[in-house]
mmCIF file of C-alpha atoms and ligand atoms in Angstrom:
data_model
loop_
_atom_site.group_PDB
_atom_site.id
_atom_site.type_symbol
_atom_site.label_atom_id
_atom_site.label_comp_id
_atom_site.label_asym_id
_atom_site.label_seq_id
_atom_site.Cartn_x
_atom_site.Cartn_y
_atom_site.Cartn_z
ATOM 1 C CA MET D 1 -0.153 -0.036 0.129
ATOM 2 C CA ARG D 2 1.482 3.548 -1.080
ATOM 3 C CA ARG D 3 1.389 5.821 2.141
ATOM 4 C CA LEU D 4 1.753 10.094 2.025
ATOM 5 C CA GLN D 5 2.714 11.192 4.798
ATOM 6 C CA ALA D 6 3.612 14.781 5.301
ATOM 7 C CA PHE D 7 6.214 16.016 8.261
ATOM 8 C CA GLN D 8 6.506 19.373 9.668
ATOM 9 C CA TYR D 9 8.557 20.649 11.189
ATOM 10 C CA GLU D 10 9.273 24.911 12.749
ATOM 11 C CA LEU D 11 11.891 26.629 10.637
ATOM 12 C CA ARG D 12 14.529 28.615 12.424
ATOM 13 C CA PRO D 13 15.162 31.239 9.470
ATOM 14 C CA ASN D 14 17.797 34.095 10.221
ATOM 15 C CA GLY D 15 16.349 37.587 9.448
ATOM 16 C CA GLU D 16 17.798 37.459 5.976
ATOM 17 C CA GLN D 17 16.456 34.431 5.445
ATOM 18 C CA GLN D 18 12.942 35.592 6.573
ATOM 19 C CA ARG D 19 12.906 38.339 3.999
ATOM 20 C CA LYS D 20 13.714 36.047 1.329
ATOM 21 C CA MET D 21 11.200 33.585 2.288
ATOM 22 C CA CYS D 22 8.541 36.972 2.756
ATOM 23 C CA ARG D 23 9.603 38.108 -0.893
ATOM 24 C CA LEU D 24 9.360 34.634 -2.303
ATOM 25 C CA ALA D 25 5.892 34.399 -1.100
ATOM 26 C CA GLY D 26 4.735 37.893 -1.923
ATOM 27 C CA SER D 27 5.918 36.906 -5.552
ATOM 28 C CA CYS D 28 3.917 33.698 -5.679
ATOM 29 C CA ARG D 29 1.087 35.673 -4.400
ATOM 30 C CA PHE D 30 1.600 38.071 -7.022
ATOM 31 C CA VAL D 31 1.454 35.430 -9.810
ATOM 32 C CA PHE D 32 -1.542 33.518 -8.381
ATOM 33 C CA ASN D 33 -3.581 36.779 -8.197
ATOM 34 C CA ARG D 34 -1.860 38.297 -11.660
ATOM 35 C CA ALA D 35 -3.533 35.051 -13.319
ATOM 36 C CA LEU D 36 -6.712 35.321 -11.598
ATOM 37 C CA ALA D 37 -6.844 38.726 -12.817
ATOM 38 C CA LEU D 38 -6.533 37.122 -16.210
ATOM 39 C CA GLN D 39 -8.605 34.587 -16.007
ATOM 40 C CA LYS D 40 -11.276 36.768 -15.257
ATOM 41 C CA ALA D 41 -10.989 39.268 -17.924
ATOM 42 C CA ARG D 42 -10.816 36.458 -20.200
ATOM 43 C CA TYR D 43 -14.067 35.370 -19.154
ATOM 44 C CA GLU D 44 -16.004 38.624 -19.103
ATOM 45 C CA ALA D 45 -14.447 39.362 -22.651
ATOM 46 C CA GLY D 46 -16.206 36.121 -23.335
ATOM 47 C CA GLU D 47 -12.697 34.179 -24.411
ATOM 48 C CA LYS D 48 -11.253 30.760 -23.305
ATOM 49 C CA LYS D 49 -10.270 30.136 -20.110
ATOM 50 C CA LEU D 50 -6.586 29.383 -19.975
ATOM 51 C CA GLY D 51 -4.681 26.312 -19.179
ATOM 52 C CA TYR D 52 -1.448 25.634 -17.350
ATOM 53 C CA ALA D 53 0.985 25.733 -19.815
ATOM 54 C CA ALA D 54 -0.805 29.109 -21.591
ATOM 55 C CA LEU D 55 -0.599 30.651 -18.131
ATOM 56 C CA CYS D 56 3.232 29.348 -17.352
ATOM 57 C CA ARG D 57 3.857 31.324 -21.212
ATOM 58 C CA GLU D 58 1.969 34.219 -19.611
ATOM 59 C CA LEU D 59 4.984 34.252 -16.629
ATOM 60 C CA VAL D 60 7.349 34.314 -18.763
ATOM 61 C CA GLY D 61 5.911 37.470 -20.528
ATOM 62 C CA TRP D 62 5.704 38.826 -16.511
ATOM 63 C CA LYS D 63 9.263 38.318 -15.773
ATOM 64 C CA THR D 64 10.363 39.999 -18.808
ATOM 65 C CA ALA D 65 7.817 43.145 -18.646
ATOM 66 C CA PRO D 66 9.264 46.230 -17.292
ATOM 67 C CA GLU D 67 7.034 46.906 -14.674
ATOM 68 C CA THR D 68 7.041 43.298 -12.961
ATOM 69 C CA GLU D 69 10.751 42.573 -13.963
ATOM 70 C CA TRP D 70 11.344 41.605 -10.373
ATOM 71 C CA LEU D 71 9.786 38.707 -10.733
ATOM 72 C CA ALA D 72 12.624 37.195 -12.502
ATOM 73 C CA GLN D 73 14.760 37.232 -9.032
ATOM 74 C CA SER D 74 12.409 34.308 -7.488
ATOM 75 C CA PRO D 75 13.149 30.815 -8.429
ATOM 76 C CA SER D 76 10.721 29.959 -10.975
ATOM 77 C CA GLN D 77 9.261 26.782 -9.618
ATOM 78 C CA PRO D 78 7.363 28.129 -6.644
ATOM 79 C CA LEU D 79 5.639 31.094 -9.527
ATOM 80 C CA GLN D 80 4.836 27.908 -11.373
ATOM 81 C CA GLN D 81 3.216 25.943 -8.378
ATOM 82 C CA ALA D 82 1.077 28.910 -7.651
ATOM 83 C CA LEU D 83 -0.518 28.915 -11.137
ATOM 84 C CA LYS D 84 -1.150 25.141 -10.654
ATOM 85 C CA ASP D 85 -2.849 26.262 -7.081
ATOM 86 C CA LEU D 86 -4.992 28.287 -9.261
ATOM 87 C CA GLU D 87 -6.115 25.567 -11.889
ATOM 88 C CA ARG D 88 -6.718 23.629 -9.040
ATOM 89 C CA ALA D 89 -8.722 26.315 -7.784
ATOM 90 C CA TYR D 90 -11.183 26.162 -10.264
ATOM 91 C CA ARG D 91 -11.142 22.795 -10.647
ATOM 92 C CA ASN D 92 -12.734 22.308 -6.917
ATOM 93 C CA PHE D 93 -14.982 25.331 -7.865
ATOM 94 C CA PHE D 94 -16.118 23.477 -11.241
ATOM 95 C CA ASP D 95 -16.522 20.247 -9.290
ATOM 96 C CA GLN D 96 -18.542 22.475 -6.504
ATOM 97 C CA ARG D 97 -16.098 21.229 -4.108
ATOM 98 C CA ALA D 98 -15.340 25.079 -3.110
ATOM 99 C CA ALA D 99 -16.462 28.363 -3.776
ATOM 100 C CA PHE D 100 -14.764 30.395 -6.651
ATOM 101 C CA PRO D 101 -11.014 31.399 -5.858
ATOM 102 C CA HIS D 102 -10.611 34.830 -4.480
ATOM 103 C CA PHE D 103 -7.592 36.830 -4.833
ATOM 104 C CA LYS D 104 -4.673 35.974 -1.892
ATOM 105 C CA LYS D 105 -4.312 38.770 0.926
ATOM 106 C CA LYS D 106 -0.747 39.841 2.300
ATOM 107 C CA GLY D 107 -0.807 37.646 5.863
ATOM 108 C CA ARG D 108 -3.374 35.257 5.200
ATOM 109 C CA HIS D 109 -1.988 31.858 4.393
ATOM 110 C CA ASP D 110 1.759 33.469 2.789
ATOM 111 C CA ALA D 111 3.158 30.014 1.207
ATOM 112 C CA PHE D 112 5.495 28.723 -0.887
ATOM 113 C CA ARG D 113 5.830 25.055 -2.493
ATOM 114 C CA PHE D 114 9.230 23.689 -4.201
ATOM 115 C CA PRO D 115 7.770 20.369 -6.434
ATOM 116 C CA GLN D 116 11.523 19.042 -6.080
ATOM 117 C CA GLY D 117 15.410 20.002 -5.049
ATOM 118 C CA MET D 118 15.059 20.221 -1.306
ATOM 119 C CA LYS D 119 17.925 18.820 0.507
ATOM 120 C CA LEU D 120 18.063 17.698 3.607
ATOM 121 C CA ASP D 121 20.739 17.756 6.411
ATOM 122 C CA GLN D 122 19.123 15.317 9.272
ATOM 123 C CA GLY D 123 22.368 15.760 11.032
ATOM 124 C CA ASN D 124 22.699 19.081 11.513
ATOM 125 C CA ASN D 125 19.609 19.987 11.705
ATOM 126 C CA ARG D 126 19.076 22.035 8.707
ATOM 127 C CA LEU D 127 17.847 21.809 5.266
ATOM 128 C CA PHE D 128 18.287 23.459 1.966
ATOM 129 C CA LEU D 129 15.467 25.278 -0.105
ATOM 130 C CA PRO D 130 16.360 25.431 -3.707
ATOM 131 C CA LYS D 131 17.799 28.410 -5.285
ATOM 132 C CA LEU D 132 17.151 30.093 -1.764
ATOM 133 C CA VAL D 133 19.414 28.958 1.379
ATOM 134 C CA TRP D 134 20.298 26.529 3.463
ATOM 135 C CA VAL D 135 17.910 26.787 6.891
ATOM 136 C CA ARG D 136 17.856 25.646 10.397
ATOM 137 C CA TYR D 137 14.756 23.864 11.593
ATOM 138 C CA ARG D 138 13.596 22.073 14.705
ATOM 139 C CA ASN D 139 14.101 18.723 14.275
ATOM 140 C CA SER D 140 11.150 17.113 16.256
ATOM 141 C CA ARG D 141 11.433 13.799 14.647
ATOM 142 C CA LYS D 142 12.613 11.946 11.741
ATOM 143 C CA VAL D 143 11.419 11.960 7.918
ATOM 144 C CA VAL D 144 10.467 8.628 6.468
ATOM 145 C CA GLY D 145 9.862 7.936 3.014
ATOM 146 C CA THR D 146 10.591 9.746 -0.819
ATOM 147 C CA VAL D 147 10.004 13.307 -0.209
ATOM 148 C CA LYS D 148 7.685 14.251 -2.955
ATOM 149 C CA ASN D 149 7.383 18.292 -2.260
ATOM 150 C CA VAL D 150 7.821 20.898 0.585
ATOM 151 C CA THR D 151 5.506 23.428 1.105
ATOM 152 C CA VAL D 152 7.018 26.606 3.299
ATOM 153 C CA SER D 153 4.371 28.580 5.416
ATOM 154 C CA ALA D 154 4.360 31.609 7.366
ATOM 155 C CA SER D 155 1.650 31.098 10.205
ATOM 156 C CA GLY D 156 1.326 33.627 13.611
ATOM 157 C CA GLY D 157 4.838 34.992 13.266
ATOM 158 C CA LYS D 158 6.205 31.405 12.706
ATOM 159 C CA TRP D 159 7.911 30.289 9.387
ATOM 160 C CA PHE D 160 6.944 25.931 8.948
ATOM 161 C CA ILE D 161 7.802 23.453 6.408
ATOM 162 C CA SER D 162 5.980 20.655 5.462
ATOM 163 C CA ILE D 163 7.834 18.291 3.760
ATOM 164 C CA GLN D 164 5.439 15.456 1.557
ATOM 165 C CA THR D 165 6.990 11.948 1.284
ATOM 166 C CA GLU D 166 5.545 8.583 -0.200
ATOM 167 C CA ARG D 167 6.808 4.964 0.778
ATOM 168 C CA GLU D 168 5.372 1.572 0.322
ATOM 169 C CA VAL D 169 4.058 -0.074 3.248
ATOM 170 C CA GLU D 170 2.442 -3.310 4.072
ATOM 171 C CA THR D 171 -1.329 -3.259 3.796
ATOM 172 C CA PRO D 172 -2.039 -3.389 7.854
ATOM 173 C CA ARG D 173 -4.954 -5.194 9.646
ATOM 174 C CA HIS D 174 -6.619 -3.547 11.915
ATOM 175 C CA PRO D 175 -5.968 -5.033 15.679
ATOM 176 C CA ALA D 176 -9.490 -3.951 16.924
ATOM 177 C CA SER D 177 -12.576 -5.561 15.656
ATOM 178 C CA GLY D 178 -15.428 -3.234 17.069
ATOM 179 C CA VAL D 179 -17.429 -0.974 15.198
ATOM 180 C CA VAL D 180 -18.554 2.385 16.856
ATOM 181 C CA GLY D 181 -21.760 5.306 15.722
ATOM 182 C CA VAL D 182 -20.320 8.725 16.581
ATOM 183 C CA ASP D 183 -22.993 11.434 16.398
ATOM 184 C CA VAL D 184 -21.176 15.348 16.687
ATOM 185 C CA GLY D 185 -23.491 17.901 18.084
ATOM 186 C CA VAL D 186 -23.386 21.483 19.472
ATOM 187 C CA ALA D 187 -23.474 20.943 23.073
ATOM 188 C CA ASN D 188 -21.498 17.555 23.042
ATOM 189 C CA PHE D 189 -18.429 17.537 20.989
ATOM 190 C CA ALA D 190 -19.236 13.818 20.393
ATOM 191 C CA THR D 191 -21.644 11.103 21.103
ATOM 192 C CA LEU D 192 -20.390 7.262 20.860
ATOM 193 C CA SER D 193 -23.130 4.739 20.591
ATOM 194 C CA THR D 194 -21.559 2.870 23.500
ATOM 195 C CA GLY D 195 -22.526 5.778 25.785
ATOM 196 C CA GLU D 196 -19.552 7.546 26.473
ATOM 197 C CA ILE D 197 -19.725 11.604 25.447
ATOM 198 C CA ILE D 198 -17.086 13.837 24.472
ATOM 199 C CA SER D 199 -17.651 17.219 25.666
ATOM 200 C CA PRO D 200 -16.254 19.894 23.923
ATOM 201 C CA VAL D 201 -12.380 21.193 24.861
ATOM 202 C CA ASN D 202 -12.171 23.598 27.649
ATOM 203 C CA ALA D 203 -9.135 25.503 27.150
ATOM 204 C CA LEU D 204 -11.348 27.136 24.048
ATOM 205 C CA ALA D 205 -13.751 29.442 26.668
ATOM 206 C CA LYS D 206 -10.964 31.051 28.464
ATOM 207 C CA ARG D 207 -8.936 31.922 25.101
ATOM 208 C CA GLN D 208 -12.491 33.145 23.634
ATOM 209 C CA ARG D 209 -12.713 35.537 26.273
ATOM 210 C CA GLN D 210 -8.738 36.476 26.088
ATOM 211 C CA LEU D 211 -9.721 36.652 22.280
ATOM 212 C CA VAL D 212 -12.263 38.942 22.673
ATOM 213 C CA ARG D 213 -9.942 41.302 25.259
ATOM 214 C CA ALA D 214 -7.432 41.184 22.789
ATOM 215 C CA GLN D 215 -9.729 42.445 19.783
ATOM 216 C CA ARG D 216 -11.400 45.317 21.734
ATOM 217 C CA ALA D 217 -7.992 46.971 22.576
ATOM 218 C CA MET D 218 -7.106 46.373 19.019
ATOM 219 C CA SER D 219 -9.984 48.364 17.850
ATOM 220 C CA ARG D 220 -9.242 51.132 20.148
ATOM 221 C CA LYS D 221 -5.693 52.177 18.392
ATOM 222 C CA LYS D 222 -5.223 53.921 15.188
ATOM 223 C CA LYS D 223 -5.196 52.170 12.174
ATOM 224 C CA PHE D 224 -1.982 50.951 10.877
ATOM 225 C CA SER D 225 0.117 52.721 13.578
ATOM 226 C CA ARG D 226 2.680 51.090 15.570
ATOM 227 C CA ASN D 227 0.572 49.641 18.301
ATOM 228 C CA TRP D 228 -2.077 48.751 16.408
ATOM 229 C CA ILE D 229 0.268 46.071 14.535
ATOM 230 C CA LYS D 230 1.556 44.723 17.857
ATOM 231 C CA ALA D 231 -2.058 44.274 19.128
ATOM 232 C CA LYS D 232 -2.827 42.503 15.988
ATOM 233 C CA ALA D 233 -0.184 40.468 16.677
ATOM 234 C CA ARG D 234 -1.454 39.658 19.755
ATOM 235 C CA VAL D 235 -4.841 38.629 18.648
ATOM 236 C CA GLN D 236 -3.198 36.551 16.012
ATOM 237 C CA LYS D 237 -1.119 34.553 18.221
ATOM 238 C CA ILE D 238 -3.984 33.715 20.335
ATOM 239 C CA HIS D 239 -6.296 32.392 16.952
ATOM 240 C CA THR D 240 -3.138 30.284 16.581
ATOM 241 C CA ARG D 241 -2.935 28.971 20.249
ATOM 242 C CA ILE D 242 -6.465 28.134 20.115
ATOM 243 C CA GLY D 243 -6.503 26.453 16.733
ATOM 244 C CA ASN D 244 -3.339 24.390 18.284
ATOM 245 C CA THR D 245 -5.568 23.445 21.270
ATOM 246 C CA ARG D 246 -8.654 22.058 19.157
ATOM 247 C CA ARG D 247 -6.252 20.169 17.008
ATOM 248 C CA ASP D 248 -4.240 18.882 19.638
ATOM 249 C CA TYR D 249 -7.758 17.882 21.092
ATOM 250 C CA LEU D 250 -8.666 16.622 18.054
ATOM 251 C CA HIS D 251 -5.731 14.181 17.630
ATOM 252 C CA LYS D 252 -6.118 12.264 20.878
ATOM 253 C CA LEU D 253 -9.627 11.806 20.234
ATOM 254 C CA THR D 254 -9.431 10.550 16.565
ATOM 255 C CA THR D 255 -6.191 8.770 17.583
ATOM 256 C CA THR D 256 -8.610 7.138 20.426
ATOM 257 C CA LEU D 257 -11.336 6.090 18.048
ATOM 258 C CA SER D 258 -9.386 4.751 15.567
ATOM 259 C CA LYS D 259 -7.284 2.727 17.703
ATOM 260 C CA ASN D 260 -10.706 0.788 19.178
ATOM 261 C CA HIS D 261 -12.890 0.304 16.498
ATOM 262 C CA ALA D 262 -11.809 -1.384 13.473
ATOM 263 C CA ALA D 263 -15.499 0.975 11.594
ATOM 264 C CA VAL D 264 -16.023 4.046 12.655
ATOM 265 C CA VAL D 265 -19.617 5.272 11.535
ATOM 266 C CA ILE D 266 -20.312 9.373 11.337
ATOM 267 C CA GLU D 267 -22.675 11.358 9.492
ATOM 268 C CA ASP D 268 -21.930 12.647 6.122
ATOM 269 C CA LEU D 269 -22.501 16.422 7.169
ATOM 270 C CA GLN D 270 -21.742 18.857 4.496
ATOM 271 C CA VAL D 271 -19.478 21.316 5.792
ATOM 272 C CA ARG D 272 -22.715 23.870 4.795
ATOM 273 C CA ASN D 273 -25.115 22.436 7.153
ATOM 274 C CA MET D 274 -23.006 22.390 9.914
ATOM 275 C CA ALA D 275 -22.902 26.199 9.746
ATOM 276 C CA ARG D 276 -26.090 26.427 9.651
ATOM 277 C CA SER D 277 -26.727 24.191 12.108
ATOM 278 C CA ALA D 278 -25.053 26.157 14.601
ATOM 279 C CA SER D 279 -27.344 28.706 13.975
ATOM 280 C CA GLY D 280 -30.471 26.423 14.305
ATOM 281 C CA LYS D 281 -32.177 23.921 12.359
ATOM 282 C CA VAL D 282 -35.667 21.960 13.092
ATOM 283 C CA GLU D 283 -34.160 19.075 14.545
ATOM 284 C CA ARG D 284 -31.585 21.153 16.377
ATOM 285 C CA PRO D 285 -32.346 24.353 17.387
ATOM 286 C CA GLY D 286 -29.615 25.899 18.464
ATOM 287 C CA ARG D 287 -28.570 27.427 21.691
ATOM 288 C CA ASN D 288 -27.222 31.303 21.911
ATOM 289 C CA VAL D 289 -27.326 32.373 18.124
ATOM 290 C CA ARG D 290 -26.339 35.219 18.797
ATOM 291 C CA ALA D 291 -23.211 34.467 20.729
ATOM 292 C CA LYS D 292 -22.471 31.476 18.745
ATOM 293 C CA ALA D 293 -23.014 33.036 15.656
ATOM 294 C CA GLY D 294 -19.760 34.712 15.237
ATOM 295 C CA LEU D 295 -16.257 32.844 16.254
ATOM 296 C CA ASN D 296 -18.060 29.442 17.615
ATOM 297 C CA ARG D 297 -19.614 28.710 14.278
ATOM 298 C CA SER D 298 -16.308 29.018 12.560
ATOM 299 C CA ILE D 299 -14.714 27.031 15.108
ATOM 300 C CA LEU D 300 -17.313 23.855 15.455
ATOM 301 C CA ASP D 301 -17.406 24.478 11.158
ATOM 302 C CA GLN D 302 -13.609 23.681 11.073
ATOM 303 C CA GLY D 303 -13.599 20.748 13.626
ATOM 304 C CA TRP D 304 -16.021 18.864 12.083
ATOM 305 C CA SER D 305 -14.025 18.664 8.885
ATOM 306 C CA GLU D 306 -10.646 18.146 10.573
ATOM 307 C CA PHE D 307 -11.938 15.528 12.789
ATOM 308 C CA ARG D 308 -13.375 13.738 9.989
ATOM 309 C CA ARG D 309 -10.324 14.322 8.086
ATOM 310 C CA GLN D 310 -7.836 13.196 10.879
ATOM 311 C CA LEU D 311 -10.048 9.776 11.327
ATOM 312 C CA GLU D 312 -10.150 8.841 7.988
ATOM 313 C CA TYR D 313 -6.536 9.309 7.392
ATOM 314 C CA LYS D 314 -5.858 7.199 10.843
ATOM 315 C CA GLN D 315 -8.182 4.562 9.791
ATOM 316 C CA THR D 316 -6.410 3.959 6.577
ATOM 317 C CA TRP D 317 -3.251 3.358 7.840
ATOM 318 C CA ARG D 318 -4.227 1.240 10.639
ATOM 319 C CA GLY D 319 -6.195 -1.283 8.723
ATOM 320 C CA GLY D 320 -9.885 0.243 9.691
ATOM 321 C CA ILE D 321 -12.537 2.053 7.426
ATOM 322 C CA VAL D 322 -14.568 5.110 8.344
ATOM 323 C CA VAL D 323 -18.126 4.543 6.814
ATOM 324 C CA ALA D 324 -19.956 7.910 6.203
ATOM 325 C CA VAL D 325 -23.973 7.661 6.229
ATOM 326 C CA PRO D 326 -26.226 9.594 5.668
ATOM 327 C CA PRO D 327 -27.772 12.119 8.352
ATOM 328 C CA MET D 328 -31.454 12.383 7.171
ATOM 329 C CA ASN D 329 -33.375 11.721 10.066
ATOM 330 C CA THR D 330 -30.898 10.416 12.582
ATOM 331 C CA SER D 331 -31.821 12.584 15.152
ATOM 332 C CA ARG D 332 -35.461 11.614 15.138
ATOM 333 C CA THR D 333 -35.666 8.116 14.620
ATOM 334 C CA CYS D 334 -36.405 5.888 17.719
ATOM 335 C CA SER D 335 -33.258 3.410 17.981
ATOM 336 C CA ALA D 336 -35.624 0.869 19.562
ATOM 337 C CA CYS D 337 -38.130 0.426 17.571
ATOM 338 C CA GLY D 338 -37.191 2.473 14.489
ATOM 339 C CA HIS D 339 -40.201 4.724 14.431
ATOM 340 C CA VAL D 340 -39.803 8.359 13.214
ATOM 341 C CA ALA D 341 -41.307 11.365 14.246
ATOM 342 C CA LYS D 342 -40.301 14.754 15.304
ATOM 343 C CA GLU D 343 -42.412 14.363 18.367
ATOM 344 C CA ASN D 344 -39.686 11.936 19.787
ATOM 345 C CA ARG D 345 -37.469 14.684 20.232
ATOM 346 C CA ARG D 346 -38.685 16.436 23.325
ATOM 347 C CA SER D 347 -35.563 18.748 23.960
ATOM 348 C CA GLN D 348 -31.870 19.492 22.910
ATOM 349 C CA SER D 349 -30.966 16.408 25.060
ATOM 350 C CA ARG D 350 -34.163 13.817 26.216
ATOM 351 C CA PHE D 351 -35.722 11.642 23.665
ATOM 352 C CA GLU D 352 -38.913 9.806 23.958
ATOM 353 C CA CYS D 353 -40.431 7.366 21.343
ATOM 354 C CA VAL D 354 -43.877 8.457 20.956
ATOM 355 C CA ALA D 355 -44.635 5.115 19.516
ATOM 356 C CA CYS D 356 -42.873 2.632 21.896
ATOM 357 C CA GLY D 357 -42.050 5.041 24.855
ATOM 358 C CA HIS D 358 -38.055 4.446 24.595
ATOM 359 C CA THR D 359 -36.207 7.092 26.434
ATOM 360 C CA ALA D 360 -32.774 8.000 25.910
ATOM 361 C CA ASN D 361 -30.331 10.783 25.844
ATOM 362 C CA ALA D 362 -30.951 12.475 22.326
ATOM 363 C CA ASP D 363 -27.713 12.450 20.971
ATOM 364 C CA MET D 364 -27.005 8.693 22.365
ATOM 365 C CA ASN D 365 -30.184 8.010 20.503
ATOM 366 C CA ALA D 366 -28.705 9.172 17.329
ATOM 367 C CA ALA D 367 -25.367 7.400 17.507
ATOM 368 C CA ARG D 368 -27.167 4.439 17.557
ATOM 369 C CA ASN D 369 -28.765 5.047 14.475
ATOM 370 C CA ILE D 370 -25.661 6.221 12.805
ATOM 371 C CA LEU D 371 -24.393 2.795 14.400
ATOM 372 C CA ALA D 372 -27.325 1.150 12.568
ATOM 373 C CA ALA D 373 -27.032 2.524 9.406
ATOM 374 C CA GLY D 374 -23.119 2.054 9.215
ATOM 375 C CA HIS D 375 -24.267 -1.452 9.933
ATOM 376 C CA ALA D 376 -26.637 -1.724 6.766
ATOM 377 C CA VAL D 377 -24.017 -0.066 4.483
ATOM 378 C CA MET D 378 -21.124 -3.019 5.478
ATOM 379 C CA ALA D 379 -23.922 -5.933 5.039
ATOM 380 C CA CYS D 380 -24.542 -5.007 1.645
ATOM 381 C CA GLY D 381 -21.554 -3.628 0.686
ATOM 382 C CA GLY D 382 -19.434 -6.269 2.486
ATOM 383 C CA ASP D 383 -16.264 -4.454 1.091
ATOM 384 C CA VAL D 384 -14.115 -3.383 4.231
ATOM 385 C CA SER D 385 -11.480 -2.204 2.835
ATOM 386 C CA PRO D 386 -9.730 0.425 4.267
ATOM 387 C CA CYS D 387 -11.257 3.590 1.688
ATOM 388 C CA ARG D 388 -13.948 6.090 2.020
ATOM 389 C CA HIS D 389 -17.489 4.525 2.176
ATOM 390 C CA ARG D 390 -20.410 6.736 0.622
ATOM 391 C CA GLY D 391 -23.393 4.551 2.029
ATOM 392 C CA ALA D 392 -27.207 4.489 1.600
ATOM 393 C CA GLY D 393 -29.430 3.457 3.764
ATOM 394 C CA THR D 394 -31.782 4.769 6.014
ATOM 395 C CA ALA D 395 -30.894 5.769 9.403
ATOM 396 C CA ALA D 396 -33.657 3.870 10.730
ATOM 397 C CA PRO D 397 -32.451 -0.035 11.899
ATOM 398 C CA ALA D 398 -35.832 -1.858 11.423
ATOM 399 C CA LYS D 399 -35.891 -1.072 7.616
ATOM 400 C CA GLN D 400 -32.222 -1.845 5.966
ATOM 401 C CA GLU D 401 -32.486 -1.426 3.004
ATOM 402 C CA PRO D 402 -29.103 0.047 1.958
ATOM 403 C CA THR D 403 -29.301 0.869 -2.090
ATOM 404 C CA GLU D 404 -25.839 2.053 -3.143
ATOM 405 C CA ALA D 405 -23.394 1.711 -1.289
ATOM 406 C CA THR D 406 -20.714 1.406 -3.192
ATOM 407 C CA GLY D 407 -17.740 3.387 -2.109
ATOM 408 C CA ALA D 408 -15.800 5.907 -3.510
ATOM 409 C CA GLY D 409 -12.578 5.396 -3.342
ATOM 410 C CA LEU D 410 -10.797 8.687 -1.935
ATOM 411 C CA MET D 411 -7.407 8.941 -0.427
ATOM 412 C CA PRO D 412 -7.706 11.006 2.632
ATOM 413 C CA ALA D 413 -5.823 14.303 2.240
ATOM 414 C CA PRO D 414 -2.426 13.569 4.181
ATOM 415 C CA ALA D 415 -1.429 14.748 7.484
ATOM 416 C CA ARG D 416 -0.142 18.338 7.628
HETATM 417 ZN ZN1 ZN G 501 -39.415 3.424 19.461
#
């Protein structure tokens, strides 16, 4: 089995190296934006979209044009990779996987990528970025596999490198055999069909108070003044910390889930639906809608897709599977008799079946339904291979009639 894995390290550049990397990230951003503007203009003029090769020819032209000849000082490959990124952004848009590509802003996801040529000197804790410099890095673990490409990015005032590798590993057999259903919610981060309740990260509430205070302090400063810049850095630092806390929490959770269960059944939620559920929908009205609308929603939102991403690649690496079932009716179906009614759900947390009188915690009831739907998908597909399943079948355990349980064999996104 081919295994793609990324290894991330913090870089320790000196001042000059930082300036060089900033400049290269800026050049890549410029090329991306320029190409996007060109594609938009062509579209408005009724012309065809340029392909990657044609864009590369445009790039050559920009490098010789007097007003943008500074581009020629940057290594070519990262600039071409920026054009590749634009290609991918368009493709994701056409495949309805993402919104229309937007212009990149300075300071947001500053990054550049080298497709080849990186040299690694692990003994001396340094690595060579093609055409640039030897940079020291925090050598926290060994790189395994063949290096495919490297991405350098800035985040929260620090520079990082992500080394993408590929290697052949034996197809693993999952050590555990159990199946578990997971319901992800607003009040509790997750509820398992085994009855275990996973509460949300506690540290976030404290950080959010800090964040609000820092943002208020920033709003009092004169925009673009020295003090404003300092206050802004403080806000960004808290954002980074919140992100790190959440990622760490999710990693621990997904590792435990993946270690103990050969198959994990989750709801096939769309990120868009998830954002809506924070503001409340009929099945699960959100509480404190106004308070939750801003930051909290984005945390939930990102938390969910990141949860799924981590779970999927960890299961693949262990030889287990993740089964995604349609979220329809999971919260209003009785897990005991299969009766579906809106009235079953008495409140946010209480479930009481109007047909058979079965009572349960509402999230647990949903988790059981998810598990049952997962069993239905696996029973009919029978293909317990380490790939992602988009299953059908109804959430009701009583009616197990899945129709199209064939999995789209998507490779999980590699770890970052
Ligand atoms: Zn019932």
